[in-house]
Coordinates of C-alpha atoms in Angstrom, one line a residue:
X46 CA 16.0 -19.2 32.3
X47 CA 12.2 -18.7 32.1
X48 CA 11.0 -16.2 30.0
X49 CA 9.5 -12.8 31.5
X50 CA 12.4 -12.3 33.7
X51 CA 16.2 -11.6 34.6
X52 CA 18.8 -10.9 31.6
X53 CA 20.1 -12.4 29.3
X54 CA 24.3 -14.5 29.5
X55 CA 26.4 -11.4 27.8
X56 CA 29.3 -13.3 27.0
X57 CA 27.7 -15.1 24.6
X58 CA 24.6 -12.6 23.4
X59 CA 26.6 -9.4 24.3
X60 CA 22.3 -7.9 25.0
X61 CA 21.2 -7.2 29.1
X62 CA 17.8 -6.9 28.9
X63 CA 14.2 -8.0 30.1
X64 CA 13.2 -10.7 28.4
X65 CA 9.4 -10.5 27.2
X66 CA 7.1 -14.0 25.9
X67 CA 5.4 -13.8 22.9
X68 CA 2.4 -16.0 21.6
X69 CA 4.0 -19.7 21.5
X70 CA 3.6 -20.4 17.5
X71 CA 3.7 -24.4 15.2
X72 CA 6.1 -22.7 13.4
X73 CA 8.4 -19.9 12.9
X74 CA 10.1 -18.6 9.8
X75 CA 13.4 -16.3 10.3
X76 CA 13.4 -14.9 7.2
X77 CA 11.3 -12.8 4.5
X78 CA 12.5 -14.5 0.8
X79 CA 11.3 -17.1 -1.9
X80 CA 12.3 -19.8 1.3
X81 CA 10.6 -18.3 3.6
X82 CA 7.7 -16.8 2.7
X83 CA 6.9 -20.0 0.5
X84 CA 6.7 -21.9 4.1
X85 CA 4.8 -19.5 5.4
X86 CA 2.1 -19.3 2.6
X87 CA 1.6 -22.5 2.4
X88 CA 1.8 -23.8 6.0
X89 CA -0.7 -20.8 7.4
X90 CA -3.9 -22.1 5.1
X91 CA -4.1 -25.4 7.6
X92 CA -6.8 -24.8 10.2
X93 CA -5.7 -23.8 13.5
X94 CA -1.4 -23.7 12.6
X95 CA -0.2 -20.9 14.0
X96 CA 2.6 -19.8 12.2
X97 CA 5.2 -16.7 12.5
X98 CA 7.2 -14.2 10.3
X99 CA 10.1 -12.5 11.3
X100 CA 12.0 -10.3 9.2
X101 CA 15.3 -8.2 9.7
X102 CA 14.1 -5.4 7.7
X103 CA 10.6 -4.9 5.8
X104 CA 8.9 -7.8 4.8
X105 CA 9.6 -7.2 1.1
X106 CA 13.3 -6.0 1.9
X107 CA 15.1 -9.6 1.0
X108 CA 17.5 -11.0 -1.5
X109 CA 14.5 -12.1 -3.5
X110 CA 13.2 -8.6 -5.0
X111 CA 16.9 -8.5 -6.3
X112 CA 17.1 -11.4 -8.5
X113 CA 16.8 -10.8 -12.1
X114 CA 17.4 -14.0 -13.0
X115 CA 14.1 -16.4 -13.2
X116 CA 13.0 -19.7 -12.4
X117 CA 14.4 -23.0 -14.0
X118 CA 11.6 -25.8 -14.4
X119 CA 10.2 -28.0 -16.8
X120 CA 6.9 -26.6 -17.4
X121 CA 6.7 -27.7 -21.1
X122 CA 7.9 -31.1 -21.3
X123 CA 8.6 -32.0 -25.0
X124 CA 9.9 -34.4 -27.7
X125 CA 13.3 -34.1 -29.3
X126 CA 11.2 -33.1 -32.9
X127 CA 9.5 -29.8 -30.9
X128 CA 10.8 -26.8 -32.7
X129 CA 9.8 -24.5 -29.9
X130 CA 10.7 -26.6 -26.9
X131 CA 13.4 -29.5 -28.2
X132 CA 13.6 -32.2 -25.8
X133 CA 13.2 -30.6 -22.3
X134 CA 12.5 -33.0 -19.8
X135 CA 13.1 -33.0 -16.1
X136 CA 16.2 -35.9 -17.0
X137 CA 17.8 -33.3 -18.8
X138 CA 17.2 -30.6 -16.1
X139 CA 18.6 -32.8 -13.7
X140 CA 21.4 -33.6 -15.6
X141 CA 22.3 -29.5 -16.1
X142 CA 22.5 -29.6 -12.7
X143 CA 24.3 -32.5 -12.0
X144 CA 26.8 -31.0 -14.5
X145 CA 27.1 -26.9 -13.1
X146 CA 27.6 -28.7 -9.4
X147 CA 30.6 -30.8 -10.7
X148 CA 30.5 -33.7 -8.9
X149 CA 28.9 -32.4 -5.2
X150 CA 25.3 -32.5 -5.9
X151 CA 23.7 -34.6 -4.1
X152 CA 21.1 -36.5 -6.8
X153 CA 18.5 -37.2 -4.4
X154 CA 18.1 -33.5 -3.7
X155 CA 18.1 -32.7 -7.7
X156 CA 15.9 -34.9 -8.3
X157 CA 13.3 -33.3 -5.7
X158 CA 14.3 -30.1 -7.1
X159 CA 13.3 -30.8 -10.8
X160 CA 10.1 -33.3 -10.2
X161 CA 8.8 -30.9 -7.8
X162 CA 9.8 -27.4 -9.4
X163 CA 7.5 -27.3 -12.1
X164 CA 3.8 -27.8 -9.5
X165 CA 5.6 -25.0 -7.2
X166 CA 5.9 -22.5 -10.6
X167 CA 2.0 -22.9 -11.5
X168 CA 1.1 -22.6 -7.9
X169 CA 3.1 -19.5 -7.3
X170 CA 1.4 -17.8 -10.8
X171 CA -1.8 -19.3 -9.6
X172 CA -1.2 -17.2 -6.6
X173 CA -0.6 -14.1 -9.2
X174 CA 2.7 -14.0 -10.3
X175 CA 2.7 -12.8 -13.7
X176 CA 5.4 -14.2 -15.7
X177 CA 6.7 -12.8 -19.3
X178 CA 4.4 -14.7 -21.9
X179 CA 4.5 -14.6 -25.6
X180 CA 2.8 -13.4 -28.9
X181 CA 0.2 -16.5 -28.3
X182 CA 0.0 -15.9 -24.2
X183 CA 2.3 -18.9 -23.8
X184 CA 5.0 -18.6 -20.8
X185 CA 7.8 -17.1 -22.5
X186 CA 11.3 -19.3 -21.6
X187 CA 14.3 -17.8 -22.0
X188 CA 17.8 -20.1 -21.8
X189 CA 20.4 -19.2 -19.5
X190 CA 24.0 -20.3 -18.7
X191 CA 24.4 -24.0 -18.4
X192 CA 20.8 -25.0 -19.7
X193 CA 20.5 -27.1 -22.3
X194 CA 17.5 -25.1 -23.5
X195 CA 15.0 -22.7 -23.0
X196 CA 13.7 -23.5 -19.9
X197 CA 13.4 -20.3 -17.7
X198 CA 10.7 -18.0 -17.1
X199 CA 11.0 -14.4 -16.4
X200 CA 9.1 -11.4 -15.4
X201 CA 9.1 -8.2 -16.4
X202 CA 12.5 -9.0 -18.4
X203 CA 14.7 -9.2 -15.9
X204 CA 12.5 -7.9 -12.5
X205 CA 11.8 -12.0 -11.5
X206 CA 12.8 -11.7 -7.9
X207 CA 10.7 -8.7 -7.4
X208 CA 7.3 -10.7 -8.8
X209 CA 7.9 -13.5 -7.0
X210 CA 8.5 -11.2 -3.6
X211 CA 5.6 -9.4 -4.1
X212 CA 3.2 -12.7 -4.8
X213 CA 4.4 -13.9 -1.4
X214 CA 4.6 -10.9 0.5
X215 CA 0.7 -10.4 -0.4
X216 CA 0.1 -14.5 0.0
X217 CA 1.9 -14.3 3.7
X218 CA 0.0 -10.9 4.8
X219 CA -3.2 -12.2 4.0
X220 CA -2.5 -15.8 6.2
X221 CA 0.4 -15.5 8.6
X222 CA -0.6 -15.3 12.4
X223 CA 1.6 -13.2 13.1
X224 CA 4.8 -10.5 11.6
X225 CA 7.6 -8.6 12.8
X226 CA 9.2 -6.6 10.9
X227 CA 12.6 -4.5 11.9
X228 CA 13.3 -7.7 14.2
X229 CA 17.1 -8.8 14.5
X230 CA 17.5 -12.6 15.4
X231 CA 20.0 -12.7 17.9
X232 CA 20.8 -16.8 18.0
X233 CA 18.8 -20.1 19.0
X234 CA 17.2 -21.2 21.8
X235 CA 18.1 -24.5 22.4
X236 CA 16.4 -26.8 25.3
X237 CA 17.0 -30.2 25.8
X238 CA 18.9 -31.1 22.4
X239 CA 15.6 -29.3 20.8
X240 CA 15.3 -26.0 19.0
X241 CA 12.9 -24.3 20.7
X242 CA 12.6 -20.7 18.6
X243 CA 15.2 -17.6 18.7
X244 CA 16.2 -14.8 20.8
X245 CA 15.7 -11.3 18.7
X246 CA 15.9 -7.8 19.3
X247 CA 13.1 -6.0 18.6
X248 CA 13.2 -2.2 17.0
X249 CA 13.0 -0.7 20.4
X250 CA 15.8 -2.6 21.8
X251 CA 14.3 -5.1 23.9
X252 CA 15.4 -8.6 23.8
X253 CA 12.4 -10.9 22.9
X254 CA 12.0 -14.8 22.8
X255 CA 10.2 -16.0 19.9
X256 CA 9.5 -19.5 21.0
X257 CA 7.8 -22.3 18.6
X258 CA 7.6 -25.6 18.4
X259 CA 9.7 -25.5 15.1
X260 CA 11.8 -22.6 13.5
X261 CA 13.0 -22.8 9.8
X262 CA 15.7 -20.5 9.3
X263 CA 15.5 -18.7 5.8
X264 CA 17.5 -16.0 6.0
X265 CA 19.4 -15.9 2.5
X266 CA 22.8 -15.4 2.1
X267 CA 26.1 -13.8 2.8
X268 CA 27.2 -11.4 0.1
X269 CA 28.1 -8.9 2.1
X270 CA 31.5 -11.0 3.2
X271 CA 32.7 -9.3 0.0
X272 CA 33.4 -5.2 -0.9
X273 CA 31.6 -6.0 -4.6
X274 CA 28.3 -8.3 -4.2
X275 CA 25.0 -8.3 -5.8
X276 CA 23.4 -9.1 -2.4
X277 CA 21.6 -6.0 -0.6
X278 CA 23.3 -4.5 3.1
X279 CA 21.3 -7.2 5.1
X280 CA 22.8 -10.4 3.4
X281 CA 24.6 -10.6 6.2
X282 CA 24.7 -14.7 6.7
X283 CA 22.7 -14.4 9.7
X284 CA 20.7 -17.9 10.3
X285 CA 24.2 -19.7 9.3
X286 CA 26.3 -17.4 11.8
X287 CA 23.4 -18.6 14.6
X288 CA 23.6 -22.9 13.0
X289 CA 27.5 -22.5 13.4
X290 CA 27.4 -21.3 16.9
X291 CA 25.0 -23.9 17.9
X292 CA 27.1 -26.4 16.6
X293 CA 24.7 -27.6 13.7
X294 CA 25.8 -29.2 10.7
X295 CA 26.9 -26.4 7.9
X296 CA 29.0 -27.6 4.1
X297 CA 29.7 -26.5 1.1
X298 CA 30.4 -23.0 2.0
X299 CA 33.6 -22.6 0.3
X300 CA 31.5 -22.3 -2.4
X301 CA 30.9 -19.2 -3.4
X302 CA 29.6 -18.0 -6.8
X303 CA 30.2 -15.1 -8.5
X304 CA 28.1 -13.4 -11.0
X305 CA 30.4 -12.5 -14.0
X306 CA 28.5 -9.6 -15.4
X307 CA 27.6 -7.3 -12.6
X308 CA 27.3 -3.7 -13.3
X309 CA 31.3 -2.1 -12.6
X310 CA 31.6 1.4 -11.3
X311 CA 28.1 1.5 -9.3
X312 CA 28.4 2.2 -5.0
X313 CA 25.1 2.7 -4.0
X314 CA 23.2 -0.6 -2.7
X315 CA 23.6 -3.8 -4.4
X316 CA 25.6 -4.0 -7.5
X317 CA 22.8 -4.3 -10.5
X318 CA 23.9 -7.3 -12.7
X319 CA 23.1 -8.5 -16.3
X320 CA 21.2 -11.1 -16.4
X321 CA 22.3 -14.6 -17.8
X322 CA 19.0 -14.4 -20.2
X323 CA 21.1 -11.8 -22.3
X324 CA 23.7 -13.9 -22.8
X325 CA 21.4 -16.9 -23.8
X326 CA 19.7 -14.1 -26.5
X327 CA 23.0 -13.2 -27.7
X328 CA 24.9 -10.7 -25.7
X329 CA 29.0 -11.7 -25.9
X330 CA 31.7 -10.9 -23.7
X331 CA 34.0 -8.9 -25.1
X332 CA 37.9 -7.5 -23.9
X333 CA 39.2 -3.9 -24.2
X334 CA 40.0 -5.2 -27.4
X335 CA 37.3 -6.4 -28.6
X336 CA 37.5 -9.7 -28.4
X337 CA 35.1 -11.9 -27.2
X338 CA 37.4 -14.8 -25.1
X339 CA 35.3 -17.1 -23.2
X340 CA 31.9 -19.1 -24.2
X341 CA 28.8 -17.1 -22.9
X342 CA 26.6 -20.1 -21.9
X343 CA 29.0 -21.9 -19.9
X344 CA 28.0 -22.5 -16.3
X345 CA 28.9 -19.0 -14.1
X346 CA 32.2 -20.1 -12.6
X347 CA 33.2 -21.0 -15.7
X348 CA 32.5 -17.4 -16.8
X349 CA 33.7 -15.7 -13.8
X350 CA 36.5 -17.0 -13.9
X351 CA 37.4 -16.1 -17.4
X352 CA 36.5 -12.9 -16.9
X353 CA 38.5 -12.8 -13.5
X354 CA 41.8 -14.2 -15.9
X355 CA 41.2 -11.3 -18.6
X356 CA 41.0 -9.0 -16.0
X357 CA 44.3 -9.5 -14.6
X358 CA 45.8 -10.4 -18.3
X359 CA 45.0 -7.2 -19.3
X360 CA 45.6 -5.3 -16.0
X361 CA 41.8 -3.9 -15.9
X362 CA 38.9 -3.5 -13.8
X363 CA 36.2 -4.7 -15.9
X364 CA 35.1 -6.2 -19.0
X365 CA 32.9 -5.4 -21.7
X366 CA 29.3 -6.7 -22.2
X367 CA 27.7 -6.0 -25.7
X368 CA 24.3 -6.3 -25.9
X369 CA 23.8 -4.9 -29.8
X370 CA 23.3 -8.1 -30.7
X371 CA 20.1 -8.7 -28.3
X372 CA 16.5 -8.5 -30.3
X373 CA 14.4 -6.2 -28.9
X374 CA 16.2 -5.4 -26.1
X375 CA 14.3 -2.4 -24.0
X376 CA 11.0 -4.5 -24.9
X377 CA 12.4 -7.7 -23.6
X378 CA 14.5 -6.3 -20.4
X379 CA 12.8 -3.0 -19.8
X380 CA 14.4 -3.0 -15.9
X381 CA 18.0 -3.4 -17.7
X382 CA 17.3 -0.8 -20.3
X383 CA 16.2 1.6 -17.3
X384 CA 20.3 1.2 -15.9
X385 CA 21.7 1.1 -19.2
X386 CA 19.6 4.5 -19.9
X387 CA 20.6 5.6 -16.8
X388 CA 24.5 5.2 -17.6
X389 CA 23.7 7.6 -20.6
X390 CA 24.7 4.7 -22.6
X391 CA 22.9 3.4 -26.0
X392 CA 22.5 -0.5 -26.1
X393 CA 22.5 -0.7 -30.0
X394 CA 25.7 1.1 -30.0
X395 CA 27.9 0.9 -26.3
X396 CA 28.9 -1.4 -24.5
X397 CA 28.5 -2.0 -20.7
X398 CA 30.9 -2.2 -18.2
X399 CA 30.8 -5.5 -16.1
X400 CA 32.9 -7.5 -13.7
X401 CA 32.6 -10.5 -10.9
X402 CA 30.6 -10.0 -7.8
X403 CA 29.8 -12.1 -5.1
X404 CA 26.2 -13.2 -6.1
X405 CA 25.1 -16.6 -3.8
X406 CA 26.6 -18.9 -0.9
X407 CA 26.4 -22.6 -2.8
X408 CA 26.5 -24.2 0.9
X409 CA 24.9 -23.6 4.2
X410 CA 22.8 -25.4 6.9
X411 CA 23.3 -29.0 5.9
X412 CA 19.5 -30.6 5.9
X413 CA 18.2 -33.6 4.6
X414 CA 15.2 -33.9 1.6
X415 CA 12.5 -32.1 3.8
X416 CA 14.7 -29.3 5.2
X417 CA 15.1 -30.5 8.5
X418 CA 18.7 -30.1 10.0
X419 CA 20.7 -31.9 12.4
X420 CA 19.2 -30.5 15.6
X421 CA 15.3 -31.5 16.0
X422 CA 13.1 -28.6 15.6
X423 CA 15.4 -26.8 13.4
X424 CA 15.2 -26.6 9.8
X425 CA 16.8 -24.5 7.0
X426 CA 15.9 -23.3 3.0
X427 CA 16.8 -21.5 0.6
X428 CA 20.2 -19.8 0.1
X429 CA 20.7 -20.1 4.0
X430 CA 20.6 -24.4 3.6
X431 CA 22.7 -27.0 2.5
X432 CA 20.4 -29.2 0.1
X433 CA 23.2 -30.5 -1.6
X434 CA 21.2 -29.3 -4.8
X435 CA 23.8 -26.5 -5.7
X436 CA 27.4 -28.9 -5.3
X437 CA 30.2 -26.7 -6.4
X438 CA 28.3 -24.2 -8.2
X439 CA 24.6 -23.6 -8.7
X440 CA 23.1 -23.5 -12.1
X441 CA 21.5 -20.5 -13.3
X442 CA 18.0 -19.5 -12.0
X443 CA 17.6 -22.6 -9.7
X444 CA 18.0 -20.6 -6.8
X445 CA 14.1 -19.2 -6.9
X446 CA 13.1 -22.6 -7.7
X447 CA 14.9 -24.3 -4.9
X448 CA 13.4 -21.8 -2.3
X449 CA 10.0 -22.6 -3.6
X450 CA 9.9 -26.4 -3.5
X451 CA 12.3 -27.1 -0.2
X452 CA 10.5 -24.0 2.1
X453 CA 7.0 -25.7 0.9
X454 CA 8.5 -29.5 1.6
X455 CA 9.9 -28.0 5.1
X456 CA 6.3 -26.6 5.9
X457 CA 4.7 -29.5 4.6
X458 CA 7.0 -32.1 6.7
X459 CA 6.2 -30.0 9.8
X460 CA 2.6 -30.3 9.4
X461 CA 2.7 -33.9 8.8
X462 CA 4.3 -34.4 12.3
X463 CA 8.2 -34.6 11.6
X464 CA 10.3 -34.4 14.7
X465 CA 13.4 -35.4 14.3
X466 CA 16.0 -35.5 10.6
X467 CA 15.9 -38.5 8.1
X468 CA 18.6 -40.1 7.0
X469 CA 17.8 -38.8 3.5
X470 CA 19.8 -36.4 0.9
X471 CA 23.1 -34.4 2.1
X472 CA 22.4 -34.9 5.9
X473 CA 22.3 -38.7 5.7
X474 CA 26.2 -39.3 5.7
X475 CA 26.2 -37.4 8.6
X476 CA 23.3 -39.3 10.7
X477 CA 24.4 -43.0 9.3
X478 CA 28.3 -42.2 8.9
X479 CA 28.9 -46.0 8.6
X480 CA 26.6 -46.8 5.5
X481 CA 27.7 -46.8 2.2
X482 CA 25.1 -45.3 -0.6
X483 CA 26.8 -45.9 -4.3
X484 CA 27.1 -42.7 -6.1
X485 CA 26.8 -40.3 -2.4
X486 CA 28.7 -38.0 -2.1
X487 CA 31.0 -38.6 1.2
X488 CA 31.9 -35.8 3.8
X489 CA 34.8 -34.8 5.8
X490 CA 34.4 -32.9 9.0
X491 CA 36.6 -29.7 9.5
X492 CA 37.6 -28.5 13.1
X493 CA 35.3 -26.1 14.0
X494 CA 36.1 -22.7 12.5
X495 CA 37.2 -20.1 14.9
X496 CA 34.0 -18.6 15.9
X497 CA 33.2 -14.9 16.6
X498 CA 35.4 -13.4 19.9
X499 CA 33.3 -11.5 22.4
X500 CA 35.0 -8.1 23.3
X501 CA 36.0 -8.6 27.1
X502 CA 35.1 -6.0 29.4
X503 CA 38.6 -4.6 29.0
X504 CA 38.8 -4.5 25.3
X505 CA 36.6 -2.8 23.7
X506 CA 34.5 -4.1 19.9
X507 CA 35.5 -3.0 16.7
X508 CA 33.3 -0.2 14.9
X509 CA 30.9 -2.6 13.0
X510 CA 30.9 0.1 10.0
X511 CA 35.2 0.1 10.1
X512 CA 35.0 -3.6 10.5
X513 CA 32.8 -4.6 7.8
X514 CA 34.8 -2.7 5.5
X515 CA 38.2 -4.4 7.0
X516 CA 36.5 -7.7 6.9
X517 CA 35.2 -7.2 3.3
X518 CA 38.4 -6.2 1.7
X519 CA 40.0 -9.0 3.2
X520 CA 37.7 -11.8 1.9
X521 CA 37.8 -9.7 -1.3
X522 CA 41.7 -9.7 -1.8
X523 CA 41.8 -13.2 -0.3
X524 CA 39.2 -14.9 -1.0
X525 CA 37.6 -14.2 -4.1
X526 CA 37.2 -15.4 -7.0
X527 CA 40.7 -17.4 -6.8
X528 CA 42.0 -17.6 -3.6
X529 CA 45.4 -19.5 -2.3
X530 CA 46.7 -20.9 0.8
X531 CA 49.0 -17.6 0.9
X532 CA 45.7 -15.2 0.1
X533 CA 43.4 -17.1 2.7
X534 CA 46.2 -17.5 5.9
X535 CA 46.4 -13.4 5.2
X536 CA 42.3 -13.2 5.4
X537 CA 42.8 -15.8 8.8
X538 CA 44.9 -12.9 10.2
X539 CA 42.5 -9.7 9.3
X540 CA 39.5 -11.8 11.0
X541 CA 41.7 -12.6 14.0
X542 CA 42.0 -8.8 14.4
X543 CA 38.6 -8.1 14.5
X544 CA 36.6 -8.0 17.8
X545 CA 33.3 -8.2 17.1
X546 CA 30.5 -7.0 19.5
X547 CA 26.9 -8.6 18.6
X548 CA 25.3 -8.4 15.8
X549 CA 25.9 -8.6 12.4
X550 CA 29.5 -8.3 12.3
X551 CA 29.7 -10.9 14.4
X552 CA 27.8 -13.0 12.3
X553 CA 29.8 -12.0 9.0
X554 CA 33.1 -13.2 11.1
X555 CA 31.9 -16.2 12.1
X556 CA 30.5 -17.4 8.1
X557 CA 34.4 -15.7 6.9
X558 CA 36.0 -18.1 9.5
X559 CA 33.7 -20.7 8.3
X560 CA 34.4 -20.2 4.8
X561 CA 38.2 -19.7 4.4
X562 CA 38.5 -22.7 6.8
X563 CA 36.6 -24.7 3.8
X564 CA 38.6 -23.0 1.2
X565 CA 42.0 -23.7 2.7
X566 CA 41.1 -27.3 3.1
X567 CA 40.0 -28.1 -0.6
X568 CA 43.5 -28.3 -2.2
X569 CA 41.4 -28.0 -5.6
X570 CA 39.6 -25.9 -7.9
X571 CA 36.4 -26.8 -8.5
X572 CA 32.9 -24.6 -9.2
X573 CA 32.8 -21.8 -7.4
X574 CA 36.3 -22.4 -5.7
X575 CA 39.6 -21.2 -7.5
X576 CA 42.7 -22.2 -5.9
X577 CA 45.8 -20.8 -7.9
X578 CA 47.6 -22.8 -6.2
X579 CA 45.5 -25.7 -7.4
X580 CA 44.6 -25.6 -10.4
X581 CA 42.9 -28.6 -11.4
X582 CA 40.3 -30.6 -10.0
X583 CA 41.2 -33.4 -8.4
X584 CA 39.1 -36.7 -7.4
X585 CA 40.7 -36.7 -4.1
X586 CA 38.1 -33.8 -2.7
X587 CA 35.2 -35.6 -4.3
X588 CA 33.7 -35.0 -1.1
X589 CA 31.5 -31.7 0.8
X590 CA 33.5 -30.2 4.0
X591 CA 31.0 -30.3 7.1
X592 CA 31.9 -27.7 10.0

């Protein structure tokens, strides 16, 4: 229907309302983190390009400002003799990568990641970010689970996410055309086989129609699928939940990673973690006997996992993390100390409580190199896309980097005059399913996952507070950190019980569906996917699920 009139089709929004036109914009971006707001930073300094913002919450209120991990890139390439940096190249930061995804990434897409990463880093700082440096003003690099070494930068210790956010949020102010903030993105508008922007809901109420000749969807992750997640309230897997019900391309989102060392026993907002960077200066994992069972620097499924098994072994909700052993500690991690302080607990002398939580979605939109997805004029990055970067499990602190260089490539590809997908990186099995690349990684397509169900007049929604609670301790129970065919049929039966008026519980219901759909198809474990009931990788799923 034209805009400016009439209301919108309830049985699939579940709004009635005018519709109002804004300004038609090149470009908008749903979405306020690293993704995001890189696009929009970059992409609003060209003459006359009208770009747009819109953000669920504040502008700073994303995923980002949480993260306390930093960003992986080779910024000091160096020969295998270098005491300070031995032998970091982007080779071997590819090959970390290849490793933690075990066997999914797709190595087009890593390499991007790794040549690229390092120019996005110095632009960001040249922007302002101020990054943790040492006694002689170098960039201070820190290692972290599956690196090979140093390699990470940090700010403030562990207060990364909230640097970068800031940077952009000040960069994307200054340039944007235009920001809304408290705006809910209700799904696509789709004309034509084109996306041509989103419906949203503005803070009054009113249904709105953001139209644009291109809309990148950057709208993080879904951590809230789970009772126990690092993720803040509005990680809510919105921009997925909308690419699902327009039938675009999603994989890989039976992969979901769990941070081993969140803080245990804390309710209020996102569960605080400990950063991998402790671990990498020394911290060790220890039982409620003391012993330390499992290899710190392994890749974080590896870790979860083990602490998952102890858990259960010992009949216990948490581990222990000891940090005695970390130089420097409240100087190096002053944001950490701050909790640990806060717990009335000593770091030279106690240890902290810690135990899995749902951290980041591996998969999402599938696009190909630039970002662009399946349908023309959409295009996905960050935490909310399907790069094929991540695999089976993402390495540490390559999440900041891979919203930096993929939301400026997206930007960049729209400005150049892209239309339309390439055949190029995790999307091109899907556009050219008859070609054969040595060393791709093949895909499988999944019925569609039962998607959301619209209350009928008759019947009225669930409460979305009582439901995300029902749907959370189902995907919590069964499907966690090791799921099974048993465990996910049971979380199949909670979702089918739920009735989901618009919004985001809907949204939640359809990325649950989506994910234990993956989950039960990959007879394997593998990553950030536990099977108990398959234990052991096997080369027979060497491939990504596409829904």
């Amino acid at each position: 229907m034209e805009p400016g009139g009439g209301c919108l089709d309830t049985a699939h929004h579940g709004y009635c309302a005018p519709l109002t036109p804004e300004p038609h914009l090149d470009l908008l971006v749903v979405g306020s983190g690293v993704a995001g707001l890189s696009a929009a930073a970059r992409g609003a300094t060209e003459p006359g390009v009208r770009i747009g913002v819109l953000s669920k919450g504040a502008l700073s209120d994303s995923a980002t400002q949480w993260a306390q991990g930093g960003v992986a890139a080779v910024l000091h390439p160096a020969p295998a003799d270098d005491v300070r940096h031995p032998g970091d190249s982007v080779a071997l930061h590819a090959a970390d990568t290849l490793r933690a995804g075990a066997g999914l990434c797709d190595r087009a897409a890593v390499e991007v990641l790794v040549t690229e990463g390092p120019a996005r880093v110095r632009e960001l700082a040249a922007l302002g970010a101020d990054f943790d440096r040492d006694d002689q003003g170098a960039w201070q690099l820190a290692r972290e689970g599956g690196h090979s070494v140093a390699r990470v930068v940090h700010a403030g210790g562990a207060a990364t996410g909230a640097e970068v956010e800031r940077t952009l949020v000040e960069a994307a102010r200054s340039t944007a055309t235009r920001i809304w903030e408290g705006w809910f993105a209700i799904d696509l508008i789709i004309e034509a086989g084109r996306c041509r922007g989103v419906t949203a809901l503005d803070p009054q109420g009113a249904i709105v129609e953001l139209r644009a000749s291109h809309t990148l969807l950057a709208t993080g992750g879904a951590g809230q699928l789970y009772s126990v997640t690092t993720n803040p309230p509005q990680s809510t897997g919105d921009g997925l939940a909308m690419a699902l019900r327009a039938g675009v391309a999603a994989a890989d989102v039976e992969f979901v990673q769990f941070h081993p060392t969140a803080l245990h026993g804390s309710t209020a907002g996102p569960r605080p973690l400990f950063s991998e960077a402790l671990r990498g200066e020394g911290a060790l994992l220890r039982d409620y006997g003391g012993h330390r069972f499992v290899d710190e620097l392994q890749p974080r499924d590896v870790v979860a996992a083990a602490v998952a098994a102890r858990m259960r072994e010992d009949v216990v909700d948490h581990v222990w993390l000891d940090v005695s052993g970390v130089d420097h500690f409240e100087a190096r991690f002053p944001t950490l100390a701050t909790i640990v302080r806060d717990l009335g607990l000593d770091p030279n002398r106690d240890w902290l409580p810690v135990a899995p939580a749902a951290h980041y979605l591996c998969g999402g939109i599938l696009t190909d190199l630039d970002g662009a997805t399946a349908l023309p004029g959409l295009w996905a990055a960050g935490e909310a896309a399907c790069t094929g970067v991540h695999g089976a499990n993402r390495l540490a602190s390559n999440s900041l980097l891979e919203g930096m260089v993929f939301g400026a490539r997206a930007v960049e590809a729209v400005l150049s005059g892209k239309e339309s997908p390439a055949a190029s990186g995790a999307l091109r099995p899907i556009l050219e399913p008859g070609a054969s690349v040595p060393g791709e990684i093949g895909v499988q397509e999944l019925s569609t996952a039962p998607r959301a169900r619209r209350p009928a007049a008759e019947q009225p929604a669930t409460d979305p507070v009582k439901g995300r609670e029902m749907l959370q301790r189902a995907m919590t129970q069964g499907a966690g950190v090791v799921r099974t065919a048993e465990s996910l049929a049971e979380v199949r039966e909670e979702l089918a019980r739920l009735i989901p008026g618009p919004g985001e519980l809907a949204n939640l219901v359809d990325v649950a569906g989506a994910v234990v759909a993956a989950a039960t198809a990959r007879e394997e474990s593998r990553g950030g996917h536990r099977r108990g009931d398959f234990p052991a990788t096997s080369e027979a799923f060497s491939h990504r699920f596409v829904q």
